[in-house]
Coordinates of C-alpha atoms and ligand atoms in Angstrom, one line a residue:
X1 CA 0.0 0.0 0.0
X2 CA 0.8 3.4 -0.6
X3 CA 2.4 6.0 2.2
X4 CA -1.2 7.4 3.4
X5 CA -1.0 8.2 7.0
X6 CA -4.4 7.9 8.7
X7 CA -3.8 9.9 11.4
X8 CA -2.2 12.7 9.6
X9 CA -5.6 12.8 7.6
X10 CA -7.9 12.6 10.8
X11 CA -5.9 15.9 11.8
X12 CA -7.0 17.7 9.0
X13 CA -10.2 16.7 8.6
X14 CA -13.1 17.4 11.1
X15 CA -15.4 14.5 9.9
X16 CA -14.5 10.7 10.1
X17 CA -12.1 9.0 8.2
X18 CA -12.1 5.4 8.9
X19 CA -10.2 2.6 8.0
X20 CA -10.5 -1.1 7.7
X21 CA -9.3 -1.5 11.7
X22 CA -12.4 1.0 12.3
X23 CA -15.6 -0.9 13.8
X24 CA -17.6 1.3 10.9
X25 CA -15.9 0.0 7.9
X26 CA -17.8 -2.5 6.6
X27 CA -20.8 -0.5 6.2
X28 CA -19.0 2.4 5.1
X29 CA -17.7 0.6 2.3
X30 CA -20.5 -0.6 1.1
X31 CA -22.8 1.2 -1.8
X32 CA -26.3 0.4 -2.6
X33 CA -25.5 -2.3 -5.5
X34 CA -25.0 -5.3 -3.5
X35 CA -22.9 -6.9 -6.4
X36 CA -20.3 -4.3 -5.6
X37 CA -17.9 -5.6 -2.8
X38 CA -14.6 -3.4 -2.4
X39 CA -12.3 -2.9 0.4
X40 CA -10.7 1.0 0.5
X41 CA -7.7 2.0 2.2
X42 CA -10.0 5.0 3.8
X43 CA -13.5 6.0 4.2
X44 CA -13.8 9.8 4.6
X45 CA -16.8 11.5 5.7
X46 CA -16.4 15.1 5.1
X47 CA -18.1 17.4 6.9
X48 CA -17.5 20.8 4.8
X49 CA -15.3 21.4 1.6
X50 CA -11.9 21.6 3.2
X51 CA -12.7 17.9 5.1
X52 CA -12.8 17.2 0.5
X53 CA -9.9 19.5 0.0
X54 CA -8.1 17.0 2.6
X55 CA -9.3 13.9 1.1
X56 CA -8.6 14.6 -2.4
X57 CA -5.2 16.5 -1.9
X58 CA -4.2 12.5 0.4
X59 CA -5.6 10.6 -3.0
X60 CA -3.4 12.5 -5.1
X61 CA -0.2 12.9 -2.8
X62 CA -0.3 9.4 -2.4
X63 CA -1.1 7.9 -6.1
X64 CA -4.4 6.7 -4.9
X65 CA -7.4 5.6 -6.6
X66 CA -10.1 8.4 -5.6
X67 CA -14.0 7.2 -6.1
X68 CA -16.6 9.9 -4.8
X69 CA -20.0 8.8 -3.6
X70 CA -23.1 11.3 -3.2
X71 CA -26.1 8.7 -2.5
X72 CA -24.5 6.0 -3.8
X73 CA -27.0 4.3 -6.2
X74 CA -24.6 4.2 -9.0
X75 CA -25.2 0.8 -10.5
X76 CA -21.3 0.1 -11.3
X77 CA -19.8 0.9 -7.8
X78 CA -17.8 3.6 -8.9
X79 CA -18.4 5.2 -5.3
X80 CA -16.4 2.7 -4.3
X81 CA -12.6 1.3 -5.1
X82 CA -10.2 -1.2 -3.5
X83 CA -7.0 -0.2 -1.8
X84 CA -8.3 3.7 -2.7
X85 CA -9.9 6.6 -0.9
X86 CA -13.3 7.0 -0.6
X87 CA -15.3 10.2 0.0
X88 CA -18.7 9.6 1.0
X89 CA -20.9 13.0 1.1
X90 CA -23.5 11.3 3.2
X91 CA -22.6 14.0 5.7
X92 CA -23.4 16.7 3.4
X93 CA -27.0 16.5 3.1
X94 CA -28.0 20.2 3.9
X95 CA -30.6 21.8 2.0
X96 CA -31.3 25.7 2.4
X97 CA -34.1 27.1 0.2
X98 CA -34.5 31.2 -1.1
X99 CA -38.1 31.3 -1.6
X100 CA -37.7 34.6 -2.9
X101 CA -34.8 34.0 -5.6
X102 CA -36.7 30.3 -5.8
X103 CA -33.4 28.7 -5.7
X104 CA -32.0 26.1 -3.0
X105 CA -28.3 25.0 -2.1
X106 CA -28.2 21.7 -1.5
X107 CA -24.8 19.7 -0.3
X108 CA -23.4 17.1 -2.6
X109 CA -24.2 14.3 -0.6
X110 CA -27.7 15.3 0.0
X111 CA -30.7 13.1 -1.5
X112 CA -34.0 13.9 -3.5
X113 CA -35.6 12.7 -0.3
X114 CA -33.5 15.9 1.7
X115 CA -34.3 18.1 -1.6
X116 CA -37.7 17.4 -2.0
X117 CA -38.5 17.9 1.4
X118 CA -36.8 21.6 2.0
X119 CA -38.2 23.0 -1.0
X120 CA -41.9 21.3 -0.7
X121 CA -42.3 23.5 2.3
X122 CA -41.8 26.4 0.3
X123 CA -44.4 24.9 -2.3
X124 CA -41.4 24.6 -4.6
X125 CA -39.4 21.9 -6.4
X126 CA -37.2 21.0 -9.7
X127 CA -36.6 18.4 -11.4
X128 CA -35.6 15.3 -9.6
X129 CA -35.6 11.3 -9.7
X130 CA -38.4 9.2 -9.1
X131 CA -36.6 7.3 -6.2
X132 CA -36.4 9.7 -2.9
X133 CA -33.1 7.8 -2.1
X134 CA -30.9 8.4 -5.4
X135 CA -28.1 11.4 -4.8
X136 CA -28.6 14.9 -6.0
X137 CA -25.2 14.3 -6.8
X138 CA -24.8 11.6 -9.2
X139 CA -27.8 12.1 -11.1
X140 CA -27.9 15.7 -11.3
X141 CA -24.2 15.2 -13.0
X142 CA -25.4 12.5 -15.5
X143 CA -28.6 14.8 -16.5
X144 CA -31.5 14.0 -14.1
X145 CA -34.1 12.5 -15.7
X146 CA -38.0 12.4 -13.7
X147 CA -41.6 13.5 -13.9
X148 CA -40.7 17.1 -13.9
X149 CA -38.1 17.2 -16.7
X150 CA -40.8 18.0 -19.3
X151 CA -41.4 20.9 -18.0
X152 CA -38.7 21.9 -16.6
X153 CA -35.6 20.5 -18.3
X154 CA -33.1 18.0 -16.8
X155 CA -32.0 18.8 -12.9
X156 CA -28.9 19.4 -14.2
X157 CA -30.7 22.2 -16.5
X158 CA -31.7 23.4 -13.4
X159 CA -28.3 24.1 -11.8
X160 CA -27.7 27.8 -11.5
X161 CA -24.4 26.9 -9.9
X162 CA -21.7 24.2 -8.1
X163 CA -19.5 24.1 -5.5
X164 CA -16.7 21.8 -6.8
X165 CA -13.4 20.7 -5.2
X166 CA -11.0 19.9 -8.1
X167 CA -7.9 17.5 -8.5
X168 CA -5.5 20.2 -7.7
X169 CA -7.7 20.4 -4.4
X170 CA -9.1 24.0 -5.1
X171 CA -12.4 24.8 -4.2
X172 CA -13.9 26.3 -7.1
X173 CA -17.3 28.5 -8.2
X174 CA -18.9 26.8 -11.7
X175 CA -21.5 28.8 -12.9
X176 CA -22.2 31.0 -16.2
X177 CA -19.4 33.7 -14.9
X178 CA -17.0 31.8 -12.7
X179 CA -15.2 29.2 -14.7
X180 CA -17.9 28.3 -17.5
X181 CA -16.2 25.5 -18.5
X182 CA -16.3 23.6 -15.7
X183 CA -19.9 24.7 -15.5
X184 CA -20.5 23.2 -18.7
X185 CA -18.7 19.8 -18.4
X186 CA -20.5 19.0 -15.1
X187 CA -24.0 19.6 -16.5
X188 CA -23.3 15.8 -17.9
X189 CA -20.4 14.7 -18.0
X190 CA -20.9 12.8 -14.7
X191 CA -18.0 13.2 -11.7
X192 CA -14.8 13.4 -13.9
X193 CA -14.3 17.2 -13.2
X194 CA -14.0 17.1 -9.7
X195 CA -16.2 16.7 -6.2
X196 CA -19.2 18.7 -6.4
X197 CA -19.9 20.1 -2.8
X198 CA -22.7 21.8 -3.3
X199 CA -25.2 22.9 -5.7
X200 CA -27.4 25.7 -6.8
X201 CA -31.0 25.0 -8.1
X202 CA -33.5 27.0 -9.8
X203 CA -37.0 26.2 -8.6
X204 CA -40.3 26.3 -9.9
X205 CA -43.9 26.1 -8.0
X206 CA -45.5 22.5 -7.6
X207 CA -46.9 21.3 -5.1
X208 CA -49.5 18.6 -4.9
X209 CA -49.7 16.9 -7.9
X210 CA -52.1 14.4 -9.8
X211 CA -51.1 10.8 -10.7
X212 CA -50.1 7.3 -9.4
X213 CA -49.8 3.9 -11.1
X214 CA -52.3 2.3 -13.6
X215 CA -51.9 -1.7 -14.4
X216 CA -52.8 -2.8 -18.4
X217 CA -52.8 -6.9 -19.0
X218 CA -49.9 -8.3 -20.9
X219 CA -52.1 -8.0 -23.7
X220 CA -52.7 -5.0 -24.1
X221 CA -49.1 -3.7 -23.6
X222 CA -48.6 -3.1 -27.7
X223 CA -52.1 -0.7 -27.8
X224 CA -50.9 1.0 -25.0
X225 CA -47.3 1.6 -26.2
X226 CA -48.3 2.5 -29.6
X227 CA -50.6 5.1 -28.2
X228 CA -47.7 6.5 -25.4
X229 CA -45.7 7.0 -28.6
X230 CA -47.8 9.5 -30.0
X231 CA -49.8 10.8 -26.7
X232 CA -46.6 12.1 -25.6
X233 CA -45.2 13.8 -28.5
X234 CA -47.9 16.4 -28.0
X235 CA -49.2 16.3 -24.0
X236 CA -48.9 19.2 -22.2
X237 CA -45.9 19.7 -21.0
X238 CA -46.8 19.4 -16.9
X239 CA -47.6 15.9 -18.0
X240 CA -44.9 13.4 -16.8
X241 CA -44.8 9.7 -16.4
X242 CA -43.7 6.6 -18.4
X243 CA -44.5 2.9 -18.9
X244 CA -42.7 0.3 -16.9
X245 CA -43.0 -3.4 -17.1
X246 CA -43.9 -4.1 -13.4
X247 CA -44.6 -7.4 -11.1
X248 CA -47.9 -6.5 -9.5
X249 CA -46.5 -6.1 -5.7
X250 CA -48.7 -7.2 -3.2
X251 CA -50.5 -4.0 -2.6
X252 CA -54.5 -3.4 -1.9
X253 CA -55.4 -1.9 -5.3
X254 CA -54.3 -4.6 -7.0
X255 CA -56.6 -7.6 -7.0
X256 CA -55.3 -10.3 -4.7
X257 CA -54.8 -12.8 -7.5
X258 CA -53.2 -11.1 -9.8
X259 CA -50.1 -10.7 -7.2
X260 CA -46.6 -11.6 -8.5
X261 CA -47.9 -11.6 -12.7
X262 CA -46.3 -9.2 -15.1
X263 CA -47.7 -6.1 -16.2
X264 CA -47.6 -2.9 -18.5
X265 CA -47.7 -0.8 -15.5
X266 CA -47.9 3.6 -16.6
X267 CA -46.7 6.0 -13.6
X268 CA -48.1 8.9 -14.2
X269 CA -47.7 12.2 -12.9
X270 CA -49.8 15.8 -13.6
X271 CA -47.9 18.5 -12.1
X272 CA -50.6 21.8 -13.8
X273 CA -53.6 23.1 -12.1
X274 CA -54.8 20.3 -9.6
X275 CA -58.4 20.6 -11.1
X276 CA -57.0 19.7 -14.3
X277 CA -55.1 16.4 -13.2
X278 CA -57.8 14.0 -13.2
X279 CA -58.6 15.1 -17.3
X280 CA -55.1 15.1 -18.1
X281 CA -55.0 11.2 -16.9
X282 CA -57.7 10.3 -18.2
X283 CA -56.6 9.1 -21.8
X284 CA -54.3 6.5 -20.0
X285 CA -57.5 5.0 -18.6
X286 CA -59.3 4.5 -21.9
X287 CA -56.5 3.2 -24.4
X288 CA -57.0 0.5 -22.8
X289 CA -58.6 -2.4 -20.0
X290 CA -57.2 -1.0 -16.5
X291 CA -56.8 -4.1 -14.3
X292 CA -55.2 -1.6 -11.0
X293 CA -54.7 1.9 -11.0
X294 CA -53.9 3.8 -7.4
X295 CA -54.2 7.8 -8.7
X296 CA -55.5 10.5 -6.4
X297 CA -54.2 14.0 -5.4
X298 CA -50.6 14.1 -3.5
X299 CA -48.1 15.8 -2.4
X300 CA -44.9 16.4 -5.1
X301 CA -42.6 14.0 -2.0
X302 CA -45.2 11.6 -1.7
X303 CA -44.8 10.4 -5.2
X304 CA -41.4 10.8 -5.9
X305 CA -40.8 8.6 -2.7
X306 CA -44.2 6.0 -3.4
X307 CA -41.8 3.6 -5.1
X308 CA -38.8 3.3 -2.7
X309 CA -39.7 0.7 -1.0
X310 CA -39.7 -1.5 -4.1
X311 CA -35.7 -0.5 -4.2
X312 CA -34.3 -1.2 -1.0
X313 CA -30.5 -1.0 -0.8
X314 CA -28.7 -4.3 -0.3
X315 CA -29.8 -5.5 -4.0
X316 CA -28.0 -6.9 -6.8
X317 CA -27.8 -4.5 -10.2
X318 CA -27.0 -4.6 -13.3
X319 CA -28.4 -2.0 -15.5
X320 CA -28.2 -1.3 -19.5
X321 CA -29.6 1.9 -21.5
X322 CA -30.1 3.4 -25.2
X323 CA -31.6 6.8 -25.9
X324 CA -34.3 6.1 -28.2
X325 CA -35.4 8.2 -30.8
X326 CA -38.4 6.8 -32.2
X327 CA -40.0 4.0 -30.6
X328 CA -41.0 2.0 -34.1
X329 CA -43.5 -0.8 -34.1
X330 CA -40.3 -3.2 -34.3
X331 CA -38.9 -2.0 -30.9
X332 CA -42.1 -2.0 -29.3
X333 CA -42.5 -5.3 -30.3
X334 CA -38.7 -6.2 -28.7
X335 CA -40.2 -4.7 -25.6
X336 CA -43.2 -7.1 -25.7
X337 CA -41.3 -10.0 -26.1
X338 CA -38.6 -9.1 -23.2
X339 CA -40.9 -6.7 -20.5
X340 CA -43.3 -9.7 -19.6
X341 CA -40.4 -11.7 -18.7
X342 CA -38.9 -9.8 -15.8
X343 CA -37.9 -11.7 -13.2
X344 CA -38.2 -10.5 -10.3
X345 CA -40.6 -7.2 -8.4
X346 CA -37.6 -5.0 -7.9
X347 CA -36.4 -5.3 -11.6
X348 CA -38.4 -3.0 -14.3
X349 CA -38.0 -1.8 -18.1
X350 CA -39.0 2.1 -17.5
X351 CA -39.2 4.3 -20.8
X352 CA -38.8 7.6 -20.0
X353 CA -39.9 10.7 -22.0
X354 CA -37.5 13.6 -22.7
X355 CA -39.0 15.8 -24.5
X356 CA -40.7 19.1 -24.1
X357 CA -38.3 21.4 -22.0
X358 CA -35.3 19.3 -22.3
X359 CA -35.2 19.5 -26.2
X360 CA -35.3 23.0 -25.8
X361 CA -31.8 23.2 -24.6
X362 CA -29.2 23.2 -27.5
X363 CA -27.0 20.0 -27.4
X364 CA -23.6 21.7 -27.2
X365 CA -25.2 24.2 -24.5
X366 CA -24.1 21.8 -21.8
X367 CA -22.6 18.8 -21.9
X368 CA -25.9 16.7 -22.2
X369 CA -25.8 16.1 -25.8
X370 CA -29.0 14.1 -26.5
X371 CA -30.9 16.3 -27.1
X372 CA -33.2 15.4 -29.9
X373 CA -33.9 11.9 -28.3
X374 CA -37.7 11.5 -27.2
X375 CA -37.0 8.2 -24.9
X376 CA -34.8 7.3 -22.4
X377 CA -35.5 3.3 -21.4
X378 CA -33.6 2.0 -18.4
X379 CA -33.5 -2.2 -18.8
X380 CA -32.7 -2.1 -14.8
X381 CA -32.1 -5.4 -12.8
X382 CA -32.5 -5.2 -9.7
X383 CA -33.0 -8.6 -7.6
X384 CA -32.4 -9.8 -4.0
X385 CA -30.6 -13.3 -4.2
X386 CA -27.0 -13.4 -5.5
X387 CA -27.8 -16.9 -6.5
X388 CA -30.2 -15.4 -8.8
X389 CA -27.1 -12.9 -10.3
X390 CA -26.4 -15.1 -14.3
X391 CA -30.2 -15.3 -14.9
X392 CA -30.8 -11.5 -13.7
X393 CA -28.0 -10.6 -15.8
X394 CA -29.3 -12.5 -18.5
X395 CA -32.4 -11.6 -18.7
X396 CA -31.1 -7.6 -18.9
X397 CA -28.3 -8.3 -21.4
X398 CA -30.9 -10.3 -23.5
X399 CA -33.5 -7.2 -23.8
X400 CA -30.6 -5.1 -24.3
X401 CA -29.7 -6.9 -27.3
X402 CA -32.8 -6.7 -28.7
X403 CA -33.5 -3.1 -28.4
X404 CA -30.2 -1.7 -29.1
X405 CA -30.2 -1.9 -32.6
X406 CA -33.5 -0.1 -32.7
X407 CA -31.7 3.1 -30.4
X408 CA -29.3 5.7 -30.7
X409 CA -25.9 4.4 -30.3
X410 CA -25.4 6.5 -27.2
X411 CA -26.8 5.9 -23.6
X412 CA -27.8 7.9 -20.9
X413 CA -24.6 7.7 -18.3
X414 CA -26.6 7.2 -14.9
X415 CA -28.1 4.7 -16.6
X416 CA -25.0 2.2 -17.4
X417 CA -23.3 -0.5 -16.5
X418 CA -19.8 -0.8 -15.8
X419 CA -19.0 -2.9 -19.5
X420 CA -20.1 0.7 -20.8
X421 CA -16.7 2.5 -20.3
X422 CA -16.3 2.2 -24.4
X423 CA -19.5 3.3 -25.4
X424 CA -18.3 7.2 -23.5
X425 CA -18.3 8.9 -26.5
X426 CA -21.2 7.9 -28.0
X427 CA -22.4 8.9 -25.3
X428 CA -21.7 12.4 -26.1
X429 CA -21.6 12.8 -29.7
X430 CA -20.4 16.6 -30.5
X431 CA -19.4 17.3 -26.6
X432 CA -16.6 14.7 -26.2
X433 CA -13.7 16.6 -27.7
X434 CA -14.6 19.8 -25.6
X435 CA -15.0 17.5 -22.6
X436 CA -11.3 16.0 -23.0
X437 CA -10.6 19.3 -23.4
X438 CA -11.8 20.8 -20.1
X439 CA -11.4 17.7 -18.6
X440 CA -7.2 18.4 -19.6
X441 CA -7.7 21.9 -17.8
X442 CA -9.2 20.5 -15.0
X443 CA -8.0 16.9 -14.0
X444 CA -5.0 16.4 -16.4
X445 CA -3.4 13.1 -14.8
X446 CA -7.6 11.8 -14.5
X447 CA -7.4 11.3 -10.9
X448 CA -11.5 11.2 -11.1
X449 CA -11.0 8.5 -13.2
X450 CA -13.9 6.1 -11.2
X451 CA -16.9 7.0 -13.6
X452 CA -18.4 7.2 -17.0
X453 CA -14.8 8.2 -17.7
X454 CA -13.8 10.6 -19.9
X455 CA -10.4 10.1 -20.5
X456 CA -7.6 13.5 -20.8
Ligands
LIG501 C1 -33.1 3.0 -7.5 C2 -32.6 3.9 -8.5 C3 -33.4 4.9 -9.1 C4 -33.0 5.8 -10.0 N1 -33.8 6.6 -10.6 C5 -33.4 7.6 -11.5 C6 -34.2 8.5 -12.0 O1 -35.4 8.6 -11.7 N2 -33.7 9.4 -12.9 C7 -32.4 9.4 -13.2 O2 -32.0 10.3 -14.0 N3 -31.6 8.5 -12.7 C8 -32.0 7.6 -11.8 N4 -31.2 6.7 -11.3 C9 -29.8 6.6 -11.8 C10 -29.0 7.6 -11.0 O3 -29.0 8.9 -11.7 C11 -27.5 7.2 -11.0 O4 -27.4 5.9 -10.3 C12 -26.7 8.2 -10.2 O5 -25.3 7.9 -10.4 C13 -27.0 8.1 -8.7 O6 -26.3 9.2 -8.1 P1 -25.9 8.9 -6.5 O7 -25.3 10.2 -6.1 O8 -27.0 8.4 -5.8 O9 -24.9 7.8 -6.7 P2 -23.3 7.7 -6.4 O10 -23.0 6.2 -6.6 O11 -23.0 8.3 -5.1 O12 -22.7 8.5 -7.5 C14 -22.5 8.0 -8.8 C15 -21.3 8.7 -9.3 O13 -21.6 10.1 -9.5 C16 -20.5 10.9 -9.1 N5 -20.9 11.8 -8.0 C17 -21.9 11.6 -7.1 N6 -22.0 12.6 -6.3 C18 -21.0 13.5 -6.6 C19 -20.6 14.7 -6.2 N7 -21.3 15.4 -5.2 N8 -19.5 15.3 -6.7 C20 -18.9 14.7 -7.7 N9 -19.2 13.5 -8.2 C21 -20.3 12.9 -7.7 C22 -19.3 10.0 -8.8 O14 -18.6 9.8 -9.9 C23 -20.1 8.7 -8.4 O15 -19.3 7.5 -8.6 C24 -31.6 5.8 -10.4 C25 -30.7 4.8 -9.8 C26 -31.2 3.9 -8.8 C27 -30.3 2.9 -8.3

């Protein structure tokens, strides 16, 4: 191992670092993807941006491997490293709102859970995920892709500003005047610019919204996918939601015997005029048969944390994606054939709109370069027994197979596996030689090099 000194770190850093003799370490090394098992040489826990400063400045001194976790959902484990340092934002959760400026700060290891919850009280919100759990972090520097984003853009077309800690270990300001570049490259191009500490939101009113879950028979799933296709091209923009090949849970609305079968499940979510909710969702209802559907008024949180406990950490992952284009009869077809067979409750096909607002962006305007994609499916395995782990894979790489020759080459990075690292500039089309680039300026010897990685 390398010369890192854990007690000359715990002097400069007021959070906890903790190593593997530390009674904490084997949870601290661990990140939600259960497949993921790695053994640090240090844990930090930071509790402000020079606790980061410390961390990274230790990484680099000592030729360490430096992976940065925010909620630590990412499906490859890149939050984690063997032999390397960790820094684990968990302990940077704050979220302070400016109702006025309808903005909010939010520390780079906070959650959507934290987010969601500071701003509601304010009647406020941006775009977020559609688990409460997932980092503002990680998926605000992949894009951010959830109910809101067709209205209001990707989160990270949100951000109004970052806090980031580069390689050099400088504590930085990213935003349209204070280094632009960096501002650009980390609205998408993941953590390979440095450690975001915190970031600065725009917000927009929501508050209780319209929506939940309808269930469609097997069946039916080609009518209703056809007519997603063209319903969303045109719905009005506070319209969000998406279909998602689903294993009825055993929940109330759902009819008893009909627990544990595949269906063509659509979330749906109406964030306009309350009043106008109920006539917004009704189309879903009549394309088709509903066997379940669980929608009512709610509060923005309520939904965007209603599915959590479907996703429990401690799972195996293994997760493949494709932006999408157009979703021809041919791919909807390669859904049928692969959605009904998922294997398990926890693991779902979700195809995501991203249209509206987030086309409105320019693709070279940040670093998010898909921006004339209308879909974003996630093919996302997610199941409890690692005895289960070849047929999981299997049945994700198998579906992936199928529908990638009927996508866009590129993927959306939060959405990738860890086999992905050569499909990176696909991934960004025009935007990848600016991002080596900046990425040159910033991190020249690519000590962030535990991502989507884009390489100097
Ligand atoms: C259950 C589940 C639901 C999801 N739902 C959605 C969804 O609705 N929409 C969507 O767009 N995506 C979704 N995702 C994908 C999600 O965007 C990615 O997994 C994302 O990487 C998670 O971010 P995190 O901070 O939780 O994870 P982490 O594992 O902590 O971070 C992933 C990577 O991002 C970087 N990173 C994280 N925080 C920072 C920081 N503060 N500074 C610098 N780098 C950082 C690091 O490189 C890190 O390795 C979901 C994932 C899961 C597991």
């Amino acid at each position: 191992m390398s010369g890192l000194n854990l007690d000359e770190l715990r002097n400069q850093v007021s959070g906890d670092v903790i190593g593997p003799d530390d009674g904490a370490y084997d949870e601290a090394r661990k990140v939600y993807n259960a497949m993921i098992d790695r053994r640090p040489a240090v844990v930090v826990r930071p509790k402000n941006a020079d606790d980061v400063v410390a961390a990274v400045n230790a990484a680099r001194e000592n030729g360490l491997d430096l992976a940065v976790r925010g909620g630590g959902h990412g499906v490859p484990g890149f939050g984690t490293c063997d032999d390397g340092v960790v820094i684990d934002l968990s302990t940077m959760r704050s979220v302070t709102v400016d109702p006025a400026k309808r903005t909010a700060r939010a520390e780079g290891g906070a959650t959507w859970g934290d987010f969601n919850d500071a701003t509601h009280a304010h009647g406020l919100a941006t775009t977020g995920g559609i688990i409460s759990t997932t980092g503002v972090g990680g998926l605000t520097l992949g894009g951010g892709i959830g109910y809101l984003a067709r209205g209001f853009g990707l989160s990270l077309d949100n951000l109004v500003g970052a806090e980031v800690v580069t390689a050099d270990g400088s504590v930085r300001t990213a935003n349209d005047d204070d280094n632009a570049d960096l501002f650009w490259a980390i609205r998408g191009g993941g953590g390979n610019f440095g450690v975001a500490t915190a970031f600065e939101f725009q917000l927009h009113p929501v508050e209780n919204v319209y929506g939940g879950p309808i269930f469609y028979e097997v069946d039916d799933a080609e009518t209703v996918l056809r007519f997603y296709r063209e319903f969303i091209a045109d719905a009005p923009e506070q319209f969000g939601g998406f279909p998602a090949w689903q294993i009825a849970p055993p929940l109330p609305f759902i009819p008893e015997e009909r627990h544990g079968e595949p269906f063509l499940a659509f979330v749906t979510c109406w964030a306009g005029p309350i009043e106008d909710g109920p006539a917004n969702v009704q189309p879903l209802l009549d394309v088709a048969p509903v066997v379940a559907q669980h929608l009512g008024e709610m509060p923005y949180p309520a939904l965007n944390s209603a599915f959590d406990a479907l996703v429990p950490a401690g799972l195996q992952h293994y997760w493949k994606a494709n932006f999408v284009s157009e979703l021809t009869d041919e791919a909807i077809q390669a859904h049928i054939e692969h959605g009904p067979k998922v294997p398990v409750v926890s693991s779902t096909v979700h195809i995501y709109p991203i249209n509206g607002a987030v086309q409105r962006v320019a693709p070279d305007a940040t670093a998010f370069a898909y921006r004339d994609a209308n879909f974003a499916p996630v093919i996302a395995g997610m199941w409890p027994d690692p005895d289960e782990n070849d047929a999981n894979v299997k049945w994700v790489r198998d579906y992936y197979d199928a529908t990638a020759p009927l996508s866009e080459e590129g993927g959306y990075i939060n959405f990738m596996a860890a086999d992905d690292q050569d499909r990176i500039k696909a991934n960004y089309r025009g935007n990848y030689d600016r991002l080596v680039d900046v990425k040159r300026e910033y991190d020249p010897d690519n000590l962030f090099h535990l991502n989507q990685n884009i390489r100097p």
